[in-house]
Tab-separated table of N, CA and C and ligand atoms in Angstrom:
chain	number	residue	atom	x	y	z
K	1	MET	N	43.311	77.159	-47.391
K	1	MET	CA	43.972	78.033	-48.346
K	1	MET	C	43.499	79.455	-48.069
K	2	LYS	N	44.461	80.465	-48.176
K	2	LYS	CA	44.034	81.951	-48.026
K	2	LYS	C	44.793	82.694	-49.043
K	3	ILE	N	44.381	83.929	-49.274
K	3	ILE	CA	45.165	84.785	-50.136
K	3	ILE	C	46.307	85.290	-49.261
K	4	GLU	N	47.522	84.804	-49.619
K	4	GLU	CA	48.677	85.204	-48.792
K	4	GLU	C	49.167	86.617	-49.173
K	5	HIS	N	49.323	86.825	-50.518
K	5	HIS	CA	49.722	88.147	-51.014
K	5	HIS	C	49.350	88.414	-52.457
K	6	LEU	N	49.232	89.666	-52.823
K	6	LEU	CA	49.107	90.014	-54.199
K	6	LEU	C	50.454	90.652	-54.627
K	7	GLY	N	51.062	90.098	-55.661
K	7	GLY	CA	52.326	90.629	-56.157
K	7	GLY	C	52.096	91.684	-57.199
K	8	ILE	N	52.795	92.863	-56.943
K	8	ILE	CA	52.625	93.952	-57.929
K	8	ILE	C	53.969	94.347	-58.459
K	9	ALA	N	54.120	94.373	-59.793
K	9	ALA	CA	55.401	94.668	-60.441
K	9	ALA	C	55.529	96.186	-60.487
K	10	VAL	N	56.617	96.725	-60.019
K	10	VAL	CA	56.866	98.172	-60.055
K	10	VAL	C	58.185	98.451	-60.629
K	11	LYS	N	58.413	99.629	-61.168
K	11	LYS	CA	59.666	100.050	-61.744
K	11	LYS	C	60.667	100.385	-60.635
K	12	SER	N	60.064	101.140	-59.630
K	12	SER	CA	60.997	101.641	-58.596
K	12	SER	C	60.315	101.487	-57.247
K	13	LEU	N	61.001	100.796	-56.348
K	13	LEU	CA	60.434	100.602	-54.970
K	13	LEU	C	60.433	101.932	-54.297
K	14	GLU	N	61.462	102.715	-54.556
K	14	GLU	CA	61.512	104.027	-53.867
K	14	GLU	C	60.242	104.885	-54.132
K	15	THR	N	59.823	104.872	-55.424
K	15	THR	CA	58.616	105.659	-55.785
K	15	THR	C	57.359	104.916	-55.264
K	16	SER	N	57.310	103.529	-55.482
K	16	SER	CA	56.100	102.789	-55.188
K	16	SER	C	55.940	102.600	-53.639
K	17	ASP	N	57.012	102.489	-52.958
K	17	ASP	CA	56.897	102.392	-51.439
K	17	ASP	C	56.207	103.655	-50.943
K	18	ASN	N	56.619	104.764	-51.464
K	18	ASN	CA	56.041	106.072	-51.026
K	18	ASN	C	54.555	106.091	-51.380
K	19	LEU	N	54.168	105.592	-52.575
K	19	LEU	CA	52.742	105.616	-53.034
K	19	LEU	C	51.917	104.666	-52.121
K	20	PHE	N	52.416	103.473	-51.940
K	20	PHE	CA	51.641	102.490	-51.171
K	20	PHE	C	51.573	102.816	-49.643
K	21	ALA	N	52.553	103.410	-49.208
K	21	ALA	CA	52.541	103.868	-47.764
K	21	ALA	C	51.482	104.959	-47.579
K	22	ARG	N	51.361	105.845	-48.567
K	22	ARG	CA	50.262	106.858	-48.501
K	22	ARG	C	48.913	106.240	-48.755
K	23	LEU	N	48.793	105.286	-49.709
K	23	LEU	CA	47.570	104.679	-50.067
K	23	LEU	C	47.025	103.880	-48.850
K	24	LEU	N	47.923	103.070	-48.222
K	24	LEU	CA	47.516	102.175	-47.091
K	24	LEU	C	47.548	102.821	-45.765
K	25	GLY	N	48.183	103.985	-45.737
K	25	GLY	CA	48.368	104.651	-44.401
K	25	GLY	C	49.238	103.921	-43.458
K	26	LYS	N	50.163	103.194	-44.025
K	26	LYS	CA	51.162	102.487	-43.123
K	26	LYS	C	52.421	102.204	-43.966
K	27	GLU	N	53.511	102.058	-43.195
K	27	GLU	CA	54.810	101.742	-43.895
K	27	GLU	C	54.907	100.221	-44.172
K	28	ASN	N	55.781	99.861	-45.078
K	28	ASN	CA	56.060	98.477	-45.351
K	28	ASN	C	56.673	97.877	-44.069
K	29	TYR	N	56.509	96.512	-43.957
K	29	TYR	CA	57.136	95.928	-42.718
K	29	TYR	C	58.503	95.249	-43.040
K	30	LYS	N	58.759	95.154	-44.309
K	30	LYS	CA	60.123	94.647	-44.641
K	30	LYS	C	60.414	94.922	-46.120
K	31	GLN	N	61.680	95.002	-46.484
K	31	GLN	CA	62.141	94.886	-47.864
K	31	GLN	C	63.069	93.735	-47.853
K	32	GLU	N	63.005	92.829	-48.867
K	32	GLU	CA	63.859	91.646	-48.861
K	32	GLU	C	64.143	91.271	-50.356
K	33	ALA	N	65.435	91.031	-50.691
K	33	ALA	CA	65.884	90.623	-52.010
K	33	ALA	C	65.755	89.038	-52.096
K	34	VAL	N	65.324	88.601	-53.254
K	34	VAL	CA	65.311	87.178	-53.551
K	34	VAL	C	66.154	87.003	-54.816
K	35	GLN	N	67.513	86.708	-54.632
K	35	GLN	CA	68.441	86.729	-55.740
K	35	GLN	C	68.039	85.881	-56.840
K	36	ARG	N	67.573	84.645	-56.544
K	36	ARG	CA	67.245	83.681	-57.558
K	36	ARG	C	66.192	84.217	-58.538
K	37	GLU	N	65.257	85.037	-58.031
K	37	GLU	CA	64.210	85.599	-58.835
K	37	GLU	C	64.593	86.906	-59.454
K	38	GLY	N	65.752	87.522	-59.027
K	38	GLY	CA	66.165	88.784	-59.561
K	38	GLY	C	65.182	89.858	-59.111
K	39	VAL	N	64.769	89.826	-57.873
K	39	VAL	CA	63.838	90.810	-57.384
K	39	VAL	C	64.184	91.360	-55.953
K	40	THR	N	63.742	92.568	-55.722
K	40	THR	CA	63.668	93.082	-54.348
K	40	THR	C	62.163	93.303	-54.044
K	41	THR	N	61.687	92.656	-52.913
K	41	THR	CA	60.332	92.775	-52.579
K	41	THR	C	60.166	93.749	-51.438
K	42	SER	N	58.917	94.263	-51.280
K	42	SER	CA	58.582	95.167	-50.194
K	42	SER	C	57.148	94.813	-49.772
K	43	PHE	N	56.993	94.442	-48.449
K	43	PHE	CA	55.716	93.870	-47.995
K	43	PHE	C	54.896	94.849	-47.077
K	44	TYR	N	53.647	94.841	-47.365
K	44	TYR	CA	52.599	95.614	-46.547
K	44	TYR	C	51.562	94.638	-46.006
K	45	GLN	N	51.334	94.658	-44.712
K	45	GLN	CA	50.285	93.788	-44.148
K	45	GLN	C	48.942	94.502	-44.380
K	46	VAL	N	48.021	93.858	-44.964
K	46	VAL	CA	46.631	94.412	-45.213
K	46	VAL	C	45.638	93.365	-44.739
K	47	GLY	N	45.210	93.563	-43.516
K	47	GLY	CA	44.295	92.583	-42.893
K	47	GLY	C	45.025	91.248	-42.816
K	48	ASP	N	44.409	90.169	-43.224
K	48	ASP	CA	44.992	88.827	-43.109
K	48	ASP	C	45.897	88.557	-44.366
K	49	SER	N	45.969	89.483	-45.325
K	49	SER	CA	46.785	89.278	-46.499
K	49	SER	C	47.822	90.325	-46.604
K	50	LYS	N	48.601	90.277	-47.701
K	50	LYS	CA	49.719	91.273	-47.837
K	50	LYS	C	49.767	91.806	-49.259
K	51	ILE	N	50.352	92.971	-49.437
K	51	ILE	CA	50.798	93.404	-50.756
K	51	ILE	C	52.229	93.208	-50.845
K	52	GLU	N	52.702	92.648	-51.930
K	52	GLU	CA	54.152	92.431	-52.176
K	52	GLU	C	54.524	93.221	-53.402
K	53	LEU	N	55.237	94.359	-53.247
K	53	LEU	CA	55.741	95.123	-54.395
K	53	LEU	C	57.054	94.417	-54.810
K	54	LEU	N	57.236	94.400	-56.159
K	54	LEU	CA	58.421	93.707	-56.706
K	54	LEU	C	59.171	94.580	-57.700
K	55	GLU	N	60.386	94.815	-57.408
K	55	GLU	CA	61.259	95.578	-58.323
K	55	GLU	C	62.311	94.620	-58.913
K	56	ALA	N	62.583	94.774	-60.229
K	56	ALA	CA	63.595	93.866	-60.824
K	56	ALA	C	65.029	94.285	-60.428
K	57	THR	N	65.899	93.315	-60.145
K	57	THR	CA	67.294	93.709	-59.881
K	57	THR	C	68.185	93.374	-61.012
K	58	ASN	N	67.663	92.712	-62.002
K	58	ASN	CA	68.503	92.463	-63.271
K	58	ASN	C	67.567	92.289	-64.452
K	59	ALA	N	68.108	92.397	-65.618
K	59	ALA	CA	67.316	92.427	-66.899
K	59	ALA	C	66.739	91.006	-67.175
K	60	GLU	N	67.276	89.957	-66.533
K	60	GLU	CA	66.747	88.596	-66.821
K	60	GLU	C	65.566	88.280	-65.860
K	61	SER	N	65.392	89.158	-64.902
K	61	SER	CA	64.249	88.889	-63.890
K	61	SER	C	62.898	88.757	-64.646
K	62	PRO	N	62.064	87.799	-64.179
K	62	PRO	CA	60.679	87.754	-64.625
K	62	PRO	C	59.963	89.070	-64.546
K	63	ILE	N	60.359	89.849	-63.495
K	63	ILE	CA	59.674	91.142	-63.300
K	63	ILE	C	60.154	92.152	-64.395
K	64	ALA	N	61.397	92.058	-64.790
K	64	ALA	CA	61.917	92.969	-65.841
K	64	ALA	C	61.167	92.671	-67.112
K	65	LYS	N	60.966	91.375	-67.429
K	65	LYS	CA	60.297	90.944	-68.674
K	65	LYS	C	58.808	91.353	-68.634
K	66	PHE	N	58.190	91.226	-67.468
K	66	PHE	CA	56.844	91.629	-67.299
K	66	PHE	C	56.681	93.057	-67.529
K	67	LEU	N	57.535	93.846	-66.896
K	67	LEU	CA	57.424	95.369	-67.038
K	67	LEU	C	57.621	95.762	-68.458
K	68	ASP	N	58.639	95.125	-69.193
K	68	ASP	CA	58.882	95.515	-70.575
K	68	ASP	C	57.635	95.199	-71.433
K	69	LYS	N	56.941	94.090	-71.096
K	69	LYS	CA	55.831	93.622	-71.893
K	69	LYS	C	54.507	94.273	-71.563
K	70	LYS	N	54.262	94.361	-70.170
K	70	LYS	CA	52.970	94.780	-69.740
K	70	LYS	C	52.946	96.067	-68.915
K	71	GLY	N	54.147	96.501	-68.507
K	71	GLY	CA	54.154	97.678	-67.607
K	71	GLY	C	53.863	97.313	-66.225
K	72	GLU	N	53.752	98.401	-65.326
K	72	GLU	CA	53.480	98.183	-63.917
K	72	GLU	C	52.023	97.653	-63.728
K	73	GLY	N	51.904	96.812	-62.671
K	73	GLY	CA	50.520	96.333	-62.392
K	73	GLY	C	50.629	94.986	-61.622
K	74	ILE	N	49.384	94.465	-61.432
K	74	ILE	CA	49.334	93.209	-60.704
K	74	ILE	C	50.062	92.122	-61.408
K	75	HIS	N	50.956	91.382	-60.765
K	75	HIS	CA	51.801	90.418	-61.434
K	75	HIS	C	51.365	88.956	-61.044
K	76	HIS	N	51.020	88.721	-59.808
K	76	HIS	CA	50.617	87.398	-59.431
K	76	HIS	C	49.748	87.397	-58.166
K	77	ILE	N	49.040	86.328	-57.958
K	77	ILE	CA	48.328	86.144	-56.686
K	77	ILE	C	48.983	84.947	-56.022
K	78	ALA	N	49.151	85.072	-54.666
K	78	ALA	CA	49.813	83.962	-53.929
K	78	ALA	C	48.826	83.454	-52.923
K	79	PHE	N	48.658	82.124	-52.944
K	79	PHE	CA	47.776	81.468	-51.921
K	79	PHE	C	48.676	80.804	-50.873
K	80	GLY	N	48.302	81.087	-49.618
K	80	GLY	CA	48.979	80.404	-48.496
K	80	GLY	C	48.351	79.045	-48.243
K	81	VAL	N	49.211	77.991	-48.204
K	81	VAL	CA	48.713	76.612	-48.045
K	81	VAL	C	49.447	75.999	-46.838
K	82	GLU	N	48.779	75.001	-46.210
K	82	GLU	CA	49.368	74.266	-45.089
K	82	GLU	C	50.523	73.405	-45.490
K	83	ASP	N	50.265	72.617	-46.652
K	83	ASP	CA	51.281	71.626	-47.051
K	83	ASP	C	51.432	71.768	-48.579
K	84	ILE	N	52.523	72.480	-48.985
K	84	ILE	CA	52.743	72.812	-50.332
K	84	ILE	C	52.975	71.561	-51.191
K	85	SER	N	53.606	70.568	-50.684
K	85	SER	CA	53.890	69.307	-51.440
K	85	SER	C	52.531	68.613	-51.755
K	86	TYR	N	51.708	68.567	-50.765
K	86	TYR	CA	50.387	67.916	-50.950
K	86	TYR	C	49.598	68.639	-52.024
K	87	GLU	N	49.655	70.018	-51.979
K	87	GLU	CA	48.910	70.813	-52.926
K	87	GLU	C	49.477	70.648	-54.377
K	88	VAL	N	50.777	70.559	-54.441
K	88	VAL	CA	51.401	70.354	-55.820
K	88	VAL	C	50.816	69.039	-56.407
K	89	GLU	N	50.867	67.964	-55.618
K	89	GLU	CA	50.356	66.691	-56.128
K	89	GLU	C	48.879	66.794	-56.408
K	90	ARG	N	48.030	67.417	-55.517
K	90	ARG	CA	46.621	67.508	-55.722
K	90	ARG	C	46.401	68.301	-57.110
K	91	LEU	N	47.116	69.408	-57.302
K	91	LEU	CA	46.804	70.269	-58.456
K	91	LEU	C	47.368	69.608	-59.768
K	92	LYS	N	48.426	68.823	-59.649
K	92	LYS	CA	48.907	68.123	-60.803
K	92	LYS	C	47.845	67.134	-61.278
K	93	LYS	N	47.236	66.418	-60.352
K	93	LYS	CA	46.181	65.469	-60.606
K	93	LYS	C	44.968	66.171	-61.280
K	94	GLU	N	44.787	67.440	-60.866
K	94	GLU	CA	43.756	68.277	-61.453
K	94	GLU	C	44.059	68.809	-62.812
K	95	GLY	N	45.307	68.564	-63.257
K	95	GLY	CA	45.752	69.010	-64.584
K	95	GLY	C	46.323	70.372	-64.675
K	96	PHE	N	46.700	70.998	-63.540
K	96	PHE	CA	47.358	72.279	-63.571
K	96	PHE	C	48.854	72.131	-63.901
K	97	ILE	N	49.432	73.131	-64.480
K	97	ILE	CA	50.820	73.017	-64.970
K	97	ILE	C	51.733	73.864	-64.004
K	98	PHE	N	52.803	73.268	-63.483
K	98	PHE	CA	53.707	74.037	-62.675
K	98	PHE	C	54.943	74.416	-63.435
K	99	ILE	N	55.381	75.696	-63.145
K	99	ILE	CA	56.647	76.158	-63.765
K	99	ILE	C	57.815	75.316	-63.214
K	100	SER	N	57.695	75.056	-61.923
K	100	SER	CA	58.671	74.113	-61.264
K	100	SER	C	57.965	73.484	-60.096
K	101	GLU	N	57.969	72.178	-60.013
K	101	GLU	CA	57.231	71.475	-58.885
K	101	GLU	C	57.930	71.482	-57.594
K	102	GLU	N	59.243	71.822	-57.641
K	102	GLU	CA	60.036	71.766	-56.450
K	102	GLU	C	59.891	73.073	-55.629
K	103	PRO	N	59.322	73.026	-54.421
K	103	PRO	CA	59.267	74.226	-53.597
K	103	PRO	C	60.627	74.848	-53.380
K	104	LYS	N	60.688	76.176	-53.543
K	104	LYS	CA	62.000	76.851	-53.353
K	104	LYS	C	61.752	77.916	-52.335
K	105	GLU	N	62.907	78.461	-51.823
K	105	GLU	CA	62.847	79.565	-50.842
K	105	GLU	C	62.239	80.831	-51.470
K	106	GLY	N	61.280	81.360	-50.874
K	106	GLY	CA	60.679	82.668	-51.369
K	106	GLY	C	61.002	83.717	-50.428
K	107	ALA	N	60.383	84.901	-50.495
K	107	ALA	CA	60.569	85.963	-49.501
K	107	ALA	C	59.730	85.706	-48.285
K	108	ASP	N	59.970	86.469	-47.255
K	108	ASP	CA	59.118	86.492	-46.087
K	108	ASP	C	58.934	85.073	-45.441
K	109	ASN	N	60.043	84.353	-45.475
K	109	ASN	CA	60.162	83.019	-44.775
K	109	ASN	C	59.173	81.999	-45.281
K	110	LYS	N	59.112	81.892	-46.651
K	110	LYS	CA	58.180	80.957	-47.318
K	110	LYS	C	58.886	79.957	-48.188
K	111	LEU	N	58.195	78.863	-48.379
K	111	LEU	CA	58.554	77.947	-49.501
K	111	LEU	C	57.536	78.195	-50.578
K	112	VAL	N	57.945	78.320	-51.853
K	112	VAL	CA	57.003	78.730	-52.925
K	112	VAL	C	57.191	77.900	-54.185
K	113	VAL	N	56.025	77.737	-54.872
K	113	VAL	CA	55.995	77.232	-56.261
K	113	VAL	C	55.129	78.086	-57.036
K	114	PHE	N	55.285	78.050	-58.372
K	114	PHE	CA	54.402	78.829	-59.356
K	114	PHE	C	53.750	77.912	-60.316
K	115	LEU	N	52.468	78.191	-60.623
K	115	LEU	CA	51.738	77.489	-61.682
K	115	LEU	C	51.796	78.358	-62.970
K	116	HIS	N	51.858	77.708	-64.080
K	116	HIS	CA	51.991	78.523	-65.277
K	116	HIS	C	50.616	79.165	-65.664
K	117	PRO	N	50.672	80.487	-66.015
K	117	PRO	CA	49.401	81.226	-66.237
K	117	PRO	C	48.532	80.580	-67.322
K	118	LYS	N	49.165	79.794	-68.251
K	118	LYS	CA	48.375	79.183	-69.314
K	118	LYS	C	47.424	78.169	-68.762
K	119	SER	N	47.675	77.643	-67.503
K	119	SER	CA	46.738	76.650	-66.895
K	119	SER	C	45.864	77.266	-65.934
K	120	THR	N	45.971	78.617	-65.705
K	120	THR	CA	45.232	79.211	-64.567
K	120	THR	C	44.493	80.485	-65.111
K	121	ASN	N	43.832	80.383	-66.243
K	121	ASN	CA	43.098	81.519	-66.854
K	121	ASN	C	43.905	82.773	-67.004
K	122	GLY	N	45.227	82.554	-67.292
K	122	GLY	CA	46.020	83.773	-67.615
K	122	GLY	C	46.471	84.508	-66.329
K	123	VAL	N	46.266	83.871	-65.189
K	123	VAL	CA	46.713	84.500	-63.904
K	123	VAL	C	47.906	83.697	-63.392
K	124	LEU	N	49.018	84.400	-63.143
K	124	LEU	CA	50.193	83.763	-62.499
K	124	LEU	C	49.826	83.470	-61.015
K	125	VAL	N	49.864	82.131	-60.655
K	125	VAL	CA	49.512	81.779	-59.325
K	125	VAL	C	50.747	81.239	-58.567
K	126	GLU	N	50.912	81.714	-57.395
K	126	GLU	CA	52.029	81.194	-56.547
K	126	GLU	C	51.370	80.513	-55.295
K	127	LEU	N	51.942	79.465	-54.893
K	127	LEU	CA	51.609	78.822	-53.655
K	127	LEU	C	52.692	78.994	-52.631
K	128	CYS	N	52.308	79.402	-51.414
K	128	CYS	CA	53.305	79.650	-50.359
K	128	CYS	C	53.014	78.847	-49.132
K	129	GLN	N	54.070	78.267	-48.525
K	129	GLN	CA	53.906	77.609	-47.197
K	129	GLN	C	54.907	78.223	-46.257
K	130	GLU	N	54.478	78.555	-45.092
K	130	GLU	CA	55.426	79.056	-44.054
K	130	GLU	C	56.568	78.035	-43.911
K	131	LYS	N	57.787	78.528	-43.860
K	131	LYS	CA	58.939	77.624	-43.695
K	131	LYS	C	58.898	77.077	-42.269
K	132	PRO	N	58.978	75.792	-42.114
K	132	PRO	CA	58.941	75.195	-40.734
K	132	PRO	C	60.086	75.827	-39.875
K	133	LEU	N	59.733	76.100	-38.619
K	133	LEU	CA	60.768	76.686	-37.741
K	133	LEU	C	61.884	75.698	-37.608
K	134	LYS	N	63.165	76.239	-37.543
K	134	LYS	CA	64.302	75.333	-37.539
K	134	LYS	C	64.386	74.684	-36.092
U	201	LIG	C1	59.723	83.972	-54.937
U	201	LIG	C2	59.945	85.391	-54.442
U	201	LIG	C3	58.636	86.237	-54.377
U	201	LIG	C4	57.752	85.667	-53.280
U	201	LIG	O1	56.510	85.876	-53.312
U	201	LIG	O2	58.322	84.988	-52.434
U	201	LIG	C5	57.960	86.330	-55.698
U	201	LIG	O3	56.748	86.304	-55.838
U	201	LIG	S1	59.053	86.401	-56.988
U	201	LIG	C6	57.943	86.835	-58.444
U	201	LIG	C7	58.789	86.825	-59.706
U	201	LIG	N1	59.053	85.363	-60.083
U	201	LIG	C8	58.208	84.728	-60.925
U	201	LIG	O4	57.266	85.302	-61.457
U	201	LIG	C9	58.537	83.248	-61.154
U	201	LIG	C10	57.490	82.593	-62.037
U	201	LIG	N2	57.358	83.256	-63.327
U	201	LIG	C11	57.934	82.707	-64.415
U	201	LIG	O5	58.634	81.669	-64.357
U	201	LIG	C12	57.808	83.498	-65.681
U	201	LIG	O6	57.531	84.872	-65.409
U	201	LIG	C13	56.671	82.885	-66.659
U	201	LIG	C14	56.982	81.456	-66.944
U	201	LIG	C15	55.280	83.040	-65.984
U	201	LIG	C16	56.683	83.674	-67.937
U	201	LIG	O7	57.987	83.700	-68.373
U	201	LIG	P1	58.304	83.748	-70.007
U	201	LIG	O8	59.789	83.767	-70.148
U	201	LIG	O9	57.583	82.607	-70.598
U	201	LIG	O10	57.691	85.173	-70.334
U	201	LIG	P2	56.798	85.565	-71.567
U	201	LIG	O11	56.707	86.999	-71.454
U	201	LIG	O12	57.277	84.849	-72.762
U	201	LIG	O13	55.393	84.956	-71.061
U	201	LIG	C17	54.836	83.733	-71.629
U	201	LIG	C18	53.367	83.917	-71.536
U	201	LIG	O14	52.959	84.024	-70.136
U	201	LIG	C19	52.292	85.292	-69.934
U	201	LIG	N3	52.733	85.816	-68.632
U	201	LIG	C20	53.990	86.169	-68.312
U	201	LIG	N4	53.989	86.633	-67.051
U	201	LIG	C21	52.702	86.629	-66.620
U	201	LIG	C22	52.085	87.070	-65.467
U	201	LIG	N5	52.755	87.591	-64.386
U	201	LIG	N6	50.679	86.908	-65.350
U	201	LIG	C23	49.972	86.471	-66.463
U	201	LIG	N7	50.504	86.035	-67.614
U	201	LIG	C24	51.930	86.142	-67.681
U	201	LIG	C25	52.760	86.185	-71.121
U	201	LIG	O15	51.820	87.166	-71.297
U	201	LIG	C26	52.887	85.128	-72.218
U	201	LIG	O16	51.604	84.913	-72.682
U	201	LIG	P3	51.241	84.933	-74.253
U	201	LIG	O17	49.847	84.650	-74.352
U	201	LIG	O18	52.194	83.912	-74.777
U	201	LIG	O19	51.669	86.349	-74.676
U	202	CO	CO1	55.069	86.466	-54.539
């Protein structure tokens, strides 16, 4: 398991891409929309992990709700795992609660699931597995 990315909720990618490019001294390596989640993401490689900036693309997006409630800031931590189905079963046995147990397509060529923050000390946790090459 490794820290795959830190998700940061932002109001405007245009503004925050400029800020993080100056902060990190490098440009993002991609922007990618994930329609199901109502987000556009922007990724920065930082050592072995990444920063994922997230802008809401509609009012129903989890990011829109988060921004309304808490404002801009760290939204979730994502752990990279070898076998996401194995980890879901392991963590269920440990008593963790999943928002949805079924891995779904995420950004940056990943399969993802989310654990509910009420079971993870108030931290939204995402698990990511590299999508197998076709
Ligand atoms: C998949 C694409 C991309 C990738 O990496 O590939 C992404 O990361 S997309 C990221 C956006 N998608 C998600 O976050 C999906 C999972 N999130 C959810 O399903 C919801 O946001 C959920 C269930 C965490 C909260 O939704 P809900 O409608 O219940 O919102 P509430 O505001 O009522 O929150 C309930 C309760 O949870 C607390 N909360 C909400 N968001 C967070 C958060 N990011 N971190 C910590 N806690 C969070 C909120 O404060 C409420 O707590 P309470 O004590 O009841 O006030
Ligand atoms: Co994420």
